[in-house]
mmCIF file of C-alpha atoms in Angstrom:
data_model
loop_
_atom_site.group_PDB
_atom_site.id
_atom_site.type_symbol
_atom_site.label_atom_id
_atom_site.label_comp_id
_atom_site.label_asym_id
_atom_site.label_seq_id
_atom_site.Cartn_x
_atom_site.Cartn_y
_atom_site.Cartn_z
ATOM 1 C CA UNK A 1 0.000 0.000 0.000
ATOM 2 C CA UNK A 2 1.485 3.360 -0.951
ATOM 3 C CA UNK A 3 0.183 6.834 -0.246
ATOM 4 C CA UNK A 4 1.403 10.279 -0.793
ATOM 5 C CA UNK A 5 0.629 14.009 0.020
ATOM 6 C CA UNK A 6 1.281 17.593 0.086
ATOM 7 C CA UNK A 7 1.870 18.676 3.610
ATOM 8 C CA UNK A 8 3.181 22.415 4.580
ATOM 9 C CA UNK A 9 6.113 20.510 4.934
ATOM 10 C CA UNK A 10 6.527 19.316 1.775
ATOM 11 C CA UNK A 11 5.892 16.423 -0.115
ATOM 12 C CA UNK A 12 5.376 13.135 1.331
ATOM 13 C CA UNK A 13 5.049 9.381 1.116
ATOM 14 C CA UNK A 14 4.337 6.324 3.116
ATOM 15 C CA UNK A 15 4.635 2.815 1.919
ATOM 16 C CA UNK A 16 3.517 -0.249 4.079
ATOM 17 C CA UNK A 17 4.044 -4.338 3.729
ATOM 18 C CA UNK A 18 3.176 -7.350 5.633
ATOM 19 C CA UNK A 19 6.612 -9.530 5.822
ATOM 20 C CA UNK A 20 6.176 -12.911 6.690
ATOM 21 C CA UNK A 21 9.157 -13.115 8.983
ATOM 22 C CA UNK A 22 9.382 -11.861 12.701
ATOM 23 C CA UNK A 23 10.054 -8.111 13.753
ATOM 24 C CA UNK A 24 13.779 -9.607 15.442
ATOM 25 C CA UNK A 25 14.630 -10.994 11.645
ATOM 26 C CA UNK A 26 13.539 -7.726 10.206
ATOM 27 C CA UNK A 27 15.263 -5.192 12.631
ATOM 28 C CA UNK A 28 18.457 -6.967 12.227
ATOM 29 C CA UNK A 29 18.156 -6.933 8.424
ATOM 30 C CA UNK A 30 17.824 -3.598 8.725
ATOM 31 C CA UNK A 31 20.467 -2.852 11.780
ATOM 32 C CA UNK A 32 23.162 -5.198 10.740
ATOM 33 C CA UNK A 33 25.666 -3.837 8.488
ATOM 34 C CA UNK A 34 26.278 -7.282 6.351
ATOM 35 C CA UNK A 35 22.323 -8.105 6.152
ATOM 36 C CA UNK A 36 21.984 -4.637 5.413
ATOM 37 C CA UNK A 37 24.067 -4.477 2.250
ATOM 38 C CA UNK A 38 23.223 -7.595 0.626
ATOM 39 C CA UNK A 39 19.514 -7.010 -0.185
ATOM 40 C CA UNK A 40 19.813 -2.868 -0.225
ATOM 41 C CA UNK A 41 22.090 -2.877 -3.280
ATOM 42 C CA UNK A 42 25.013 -1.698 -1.415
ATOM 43 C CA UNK A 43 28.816 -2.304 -2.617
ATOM 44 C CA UNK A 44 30.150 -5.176 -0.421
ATOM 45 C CA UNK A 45 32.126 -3.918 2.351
ATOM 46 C CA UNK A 46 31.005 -0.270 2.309
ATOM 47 C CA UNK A 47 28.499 -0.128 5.237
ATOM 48 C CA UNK A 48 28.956 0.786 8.192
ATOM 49 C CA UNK A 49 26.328 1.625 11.076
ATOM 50 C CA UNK A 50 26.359 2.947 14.755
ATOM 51 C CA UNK A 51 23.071 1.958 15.549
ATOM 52 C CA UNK A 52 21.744 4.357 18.399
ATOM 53 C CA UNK A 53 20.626 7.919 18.690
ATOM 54 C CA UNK A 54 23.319 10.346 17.289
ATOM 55 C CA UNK A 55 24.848 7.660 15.933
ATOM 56 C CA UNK A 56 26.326 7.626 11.877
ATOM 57 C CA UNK A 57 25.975 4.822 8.966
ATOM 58 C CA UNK A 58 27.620 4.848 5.376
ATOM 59 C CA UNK A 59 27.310 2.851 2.386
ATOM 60 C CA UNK A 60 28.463 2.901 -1.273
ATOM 61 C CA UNK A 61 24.870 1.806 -3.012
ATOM 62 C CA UNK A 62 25.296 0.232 -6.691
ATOM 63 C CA UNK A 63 22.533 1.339 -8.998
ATOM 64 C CA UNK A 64 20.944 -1.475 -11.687
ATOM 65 C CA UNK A 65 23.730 0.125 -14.447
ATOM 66 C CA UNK A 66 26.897 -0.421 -12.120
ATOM 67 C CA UNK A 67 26.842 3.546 -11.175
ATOM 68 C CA UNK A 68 28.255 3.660 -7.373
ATOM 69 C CA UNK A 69 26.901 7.010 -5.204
ATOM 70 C CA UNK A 70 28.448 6.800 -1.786
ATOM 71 C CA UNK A 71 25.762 7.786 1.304
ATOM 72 C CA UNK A 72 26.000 8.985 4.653
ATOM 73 C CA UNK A 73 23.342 9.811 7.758
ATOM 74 C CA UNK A 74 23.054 9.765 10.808
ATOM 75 C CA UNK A 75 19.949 8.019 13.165
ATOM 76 C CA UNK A 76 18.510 10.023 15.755
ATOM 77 C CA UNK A 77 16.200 7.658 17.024
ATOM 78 C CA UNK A 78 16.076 3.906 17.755
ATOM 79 C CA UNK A 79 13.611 2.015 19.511
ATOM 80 C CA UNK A 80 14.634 -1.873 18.744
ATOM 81 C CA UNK A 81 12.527 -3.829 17.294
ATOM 82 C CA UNK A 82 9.972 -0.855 16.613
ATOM 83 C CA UNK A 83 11.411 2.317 15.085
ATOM 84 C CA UNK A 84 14.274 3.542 13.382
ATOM 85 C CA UNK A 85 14.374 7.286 12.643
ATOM 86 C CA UNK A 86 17.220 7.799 10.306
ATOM 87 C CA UNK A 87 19.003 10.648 8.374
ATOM 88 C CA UNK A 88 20.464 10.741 5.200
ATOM 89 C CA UNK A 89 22.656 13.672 3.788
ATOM 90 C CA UNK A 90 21.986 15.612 0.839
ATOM 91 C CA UNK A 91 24.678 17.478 -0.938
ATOM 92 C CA UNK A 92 23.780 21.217 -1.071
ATOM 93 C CA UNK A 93 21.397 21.267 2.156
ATOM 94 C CA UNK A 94 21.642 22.016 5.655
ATOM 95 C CA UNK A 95 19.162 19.333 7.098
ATOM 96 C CA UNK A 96 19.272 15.905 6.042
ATOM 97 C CA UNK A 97 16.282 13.836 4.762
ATOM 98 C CA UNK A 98 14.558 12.233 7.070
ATOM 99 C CA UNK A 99 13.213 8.489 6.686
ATOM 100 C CA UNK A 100 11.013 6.773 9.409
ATOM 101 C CA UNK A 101 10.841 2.845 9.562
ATOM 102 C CA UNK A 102 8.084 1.747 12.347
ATOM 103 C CA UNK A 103 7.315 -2.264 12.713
ATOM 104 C CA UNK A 104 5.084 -3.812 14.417
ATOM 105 C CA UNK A 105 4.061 -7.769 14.609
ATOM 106 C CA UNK A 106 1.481 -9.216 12.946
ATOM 107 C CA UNK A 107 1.411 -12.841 14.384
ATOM 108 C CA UNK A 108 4.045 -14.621 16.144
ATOM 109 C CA UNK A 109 5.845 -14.583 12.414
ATOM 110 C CA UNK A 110 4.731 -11.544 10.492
ATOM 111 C CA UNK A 111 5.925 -7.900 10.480
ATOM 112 C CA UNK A 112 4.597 -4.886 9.176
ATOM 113 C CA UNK A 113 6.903 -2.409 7.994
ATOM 114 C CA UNK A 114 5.991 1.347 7.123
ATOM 115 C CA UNK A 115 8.453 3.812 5.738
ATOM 116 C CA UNK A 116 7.715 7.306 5.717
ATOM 117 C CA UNK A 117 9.984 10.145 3.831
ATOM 118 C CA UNK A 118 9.133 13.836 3.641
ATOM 119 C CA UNK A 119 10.782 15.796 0.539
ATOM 120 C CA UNK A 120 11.073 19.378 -0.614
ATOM 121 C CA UNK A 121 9.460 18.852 -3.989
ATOM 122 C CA UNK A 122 7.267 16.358 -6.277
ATOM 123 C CA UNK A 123 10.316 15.059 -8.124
ATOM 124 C CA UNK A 124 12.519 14.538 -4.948
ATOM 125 C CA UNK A 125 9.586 12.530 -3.246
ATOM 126 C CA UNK A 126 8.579 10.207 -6.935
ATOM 127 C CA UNK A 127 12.794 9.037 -6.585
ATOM 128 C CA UNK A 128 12.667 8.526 -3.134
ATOM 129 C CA UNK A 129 9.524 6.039 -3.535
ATOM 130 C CA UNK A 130 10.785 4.913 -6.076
ATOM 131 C CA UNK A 131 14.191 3.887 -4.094
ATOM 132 C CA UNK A 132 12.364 2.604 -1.020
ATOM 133 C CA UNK A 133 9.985 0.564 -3.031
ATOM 134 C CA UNK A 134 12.984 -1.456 -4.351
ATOM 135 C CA UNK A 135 14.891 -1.086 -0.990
ATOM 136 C CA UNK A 136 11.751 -3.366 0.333
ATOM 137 C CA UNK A 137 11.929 -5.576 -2.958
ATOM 138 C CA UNK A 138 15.306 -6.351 -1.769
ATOM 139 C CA UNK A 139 14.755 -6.769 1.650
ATOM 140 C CA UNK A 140 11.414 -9.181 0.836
ATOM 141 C CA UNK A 141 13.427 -11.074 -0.974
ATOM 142 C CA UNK A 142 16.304 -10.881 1.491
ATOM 143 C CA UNK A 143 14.331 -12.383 3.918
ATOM 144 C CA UNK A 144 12.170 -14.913 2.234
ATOM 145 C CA UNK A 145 15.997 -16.339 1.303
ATOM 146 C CA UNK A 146 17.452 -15.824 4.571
ATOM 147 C CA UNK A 147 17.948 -18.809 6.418
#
Protein backbone atom coordinates (compact mmCIF):
# COMPACT_ATOMS: atom_id res chain seq x y z
CA UNK A 1 0.00 0.00 0.00
CA UNK A 2 1.49 3.36 -0.95
CA UNK A 3 0.18 6.83 -0.25
CA UNK A 4 1.40 10.28 -0.79
CA UNK A 5 0.63 14.01 0.02
CA UNK A 6 1.28 17.59 0.09
CA UNK A 7 1.87 18.68 3.61
CA UNK A 8 3.18 22.41 4.58
CA UNK A 9 6.11 20.51 4.93
CA UNK A 10 6.53 19.32 1.78
CA UNK A 11 5.89 16.42 -0.12
CA UNK A 12 5.38 13.14 1.33
CA UNK A 13 5.05 9.38 1.12
CA UNK A 14 4.34 6.32 3.12
CA UNK A 15 4.64 2.82 1.92
CA UNK A 16 3.52 -0.25 4.08
CA UNK A 17 4.04 -4.34 3.73
CA UNK A 18 3.18 -7.35 5.63
CA UNK A 19 6.61 -9.53 5.82
CA UNK A 20 6.18 -12.91 6.69
CA UNK A 21 9.16 -13.11 8.98
CA UNK A 22 9.38 -11.86 12.70
CA UNK A 23 10.05 -8.11 13.75
CA UNK A 24 13.78 -9.61 15.44
CA UNK A 25 14.63 -10.99 11.65
CA UNK A 26 13.54 -7.73 10.21
CA UNK A 27 15.26 -5.19 12.63
CA UNK A 28 18.46 -6.97 12.23
CA UNK A 29 18.16 -6.93 8.42
CA UNK A 30 17.82 -3.60 8.72
CA UNK A 31 20.47 -2.85 11.78
CA UNK A 32 23.16 -5.20 10.74
CA UNK A 33 25.67 -3.84 8.49
CA UNK A 34 26.28 -7.28 6.35
CA UNK A 35 22.32 -8.10 6.15
CA UNK A 36 21.98 -4.64 5.41
CA UNK A 37 24.07 -4.48 2.25
CA UNK A 38 23.22 -7.59 0.63
CA UNK A 39 19.51 -7.01 -0.18
CA UNK A 40 19.81 -2.87 -0.23
CA UNK A 41 22.09 -2.88 -3.28
CA UNK A 42 25.01 -1.70 -1.41
CA UNK A 43 28.82 -2.30 -2.62
CA UNK A 44 30.15 -5.18 -0.42
CA UNK A 45 32.13 -3.92 2.35
CA UNK A 46 31.01 -0.27 2.31
CA UNK A 47 28.50 -0.13 5.24
CA UNK A 48 28.96 0.79 8.19
CA UNK A 49 26.33 1.62 11.08
CA UNK A 50 26.36 2.95 14.75
CA UNK A 51 23.07 1.96 15.55
CA UNK A 52 21.74 4.36 18.40
CA UNK A 53 20.63 7.92 18.69
CA UNK A 54 23.32 10.35 17.29
CA UNK A 55 24.85 7.66 15.93
CA UNK A 56 26.33 7.63 11.88
CA UNK A 57 25.98 4.82 8.97
CA UNK A 58 27.62 4.85 5.38
CA UNK A 59 27.31 2.85 2.39
CA UNK A 60 28.46 2.90 -1.27
CA UNK A 61 24.87 1.81 -3.01
CA UNK A 62 25.30 0.23 -6.69
CA UNK A 63 22.53 1.34 -9.00
CA UNK A 64 20.94 -1.48 -11.69
CA UNK A 65 23.73 0.13 -14.45
CA UNK A 66 26.90 -0.42 -12.12
CA UNK A 67 26.84 3.55 -11.18
CA UNK A 68 28.25 3.66 -7.37
CA UNK A 69 26.90 7.01 -5.20
CA UNK A 70 28.45 6.80 -1.79
CA UNK A 71 25.76 7.79 1.30
CA UNK A 72 26.00 8.98 4.65
CA UNK A 73 23.34 9.81 7.76
CA UNK A 74 23.05 9.76 10.81
CA UNK A 75 19.95 8.02 13.17
CA UNK A 76 18.51 10.02 15.76
CA UNK A 77 16.20 7.66 17.02
CA UNK A 78 16.08 3.91 17.75
CA UNK A 79 13.61 2.01 19.51
CA UNK A 80 14.63 -1.87 18.74
CA UNK A 81 12.53 -3.83 17.29
CA UNK A 82 9.97 -0.86 16.61
CA UNK A 83 11.41 2.32 15.09
CA UNK A 84 14.27 3.54 13.38
CA UNK A 85 14.37 7.29 12.64
CA UNK A 86 17.22 7.80 10.31
CA UNK A 87 19.00 10.65 8.37
CA UNK A 88 20.46 10.74 5.20
CA UNK A 89 22.66 13.67 3.79
CA UNK A 90 21.99 15.61 0.84
CA UNK A 91 24.68 17.48 -0.94
CA UNK A 92 23.78 21.22 -1.07
CA UNK A 93 21.40 21.27 2.16
CA UNK A 94 21.64 22.02 5.66
CA UNK A 95 19.16 19.33 7.10
CA UNK A 96 19.27 15.90 6.04
CA UNK A 97 16.28 13.84 4.76
CA UNK A 98 14.56 12.23 7.07
CA UNK A 99 13.21 8.49 6.69
CA UNK A 100 11.01 6.77 9.41
CA UNK A 101 10.84 2.84 9.56
CA UNK A 102 8.08 1.75 12.35
CA UNK A 103 7.32 -2.26 12.71
CA UNK A 104 5.08 -3.81 14.42
CA UNK A 105 4.06 -7.77 14.61
CA UNK A 106 1.48 -9.22 12.95
CA UNK A 107 1.41 -12.84 14.38
CA UNK A 108 4.04 -14.62 16.14
CA UNK A 109 5.85 -14.58 12.41
CA UNK A 110 4.73 -11.54 10.49
CA UNK A 111 5.92 -7.90 10.48
CA UNK A 112 4.60 -4.89 9.18
CA UNK A 113 6.90 -2.41 7.99
CA UNK A 114 5.99 1.35 7.12
CA UNK A 115 8.45 3.81 5.74
CA UNK A 116 7.71 7.31 5.72
CA UNK A 117 9.98 10.15 3.83
CA UNK A 118 9.13 13.84 3.64
CA UNK A 119 10.78 15.80 0.54
CA UNK A 120 11.07 19.38 -0.61
CA UNK A 121 9.46 18.85 -3.99
CA UNK A 122 7.27 16.36 -6.28
CA UNK A 123 10.32 15.06 -8.12
CA UNK A 124 12.52 14.54 -4.95
CA UNK A 125 9.59 12.53 -3.25
CA UNK A 126 8.58 10.21 -6.93
CA UNK A 127 12.79 9.04 -6.59
CA UNK A 128 12.67 8.53 -3.13
CA UNK A 129 9.52 6.04 -3.53
CA UNK A 130 10.79 4.91 -6.08
CA UNK A 131 14.19 3.89 -4.09
CA UNK A 132 12.36 2.60 -1.02
CA UNK A 133 9.98 0.56 -3.03
CA UNK A 134 12.98 -1.46 -4.35
CA UNK A 135 14.89 -1.09 -0.99
CA UNK A 136 11.75 -3.37 0.33
CA UNK A 137 11.93 -5.58 -2.96
CA UNK A 138 15.31 -6.35 -1.77
CA UNK A 139 14.75 -6.77 1.65
CA UNK A 140 11.41 -9.18 0.84
CA UNK A 141 13.43 -11.07 -0.97
CA UNK A 142 16.30 -10.88 1.49
CA UNK A 143 14.33 -12.38 3.92
CA UNK A 144 12.17 -14.91 2.23
CA UNK A 145 16.00 -16.34 1.30
CA UNK A 146 17.45 -15.82 4.57
CA UNK A 147 17.95 -18.81 6.42
Amino acid sequence: MTTEQRTAEGFSYTLERTLETPVAAVWSAWTTAESYARWAHAAPGSVEMDVRPGGTWKATMVTPDGGRFPLTGSYSEVDENRRLVIGMDVPGKNEPAVMTVELAERGADRTRIVVAQTCDTAVERDLAEQGTTMLLGGLTAFLTTAD
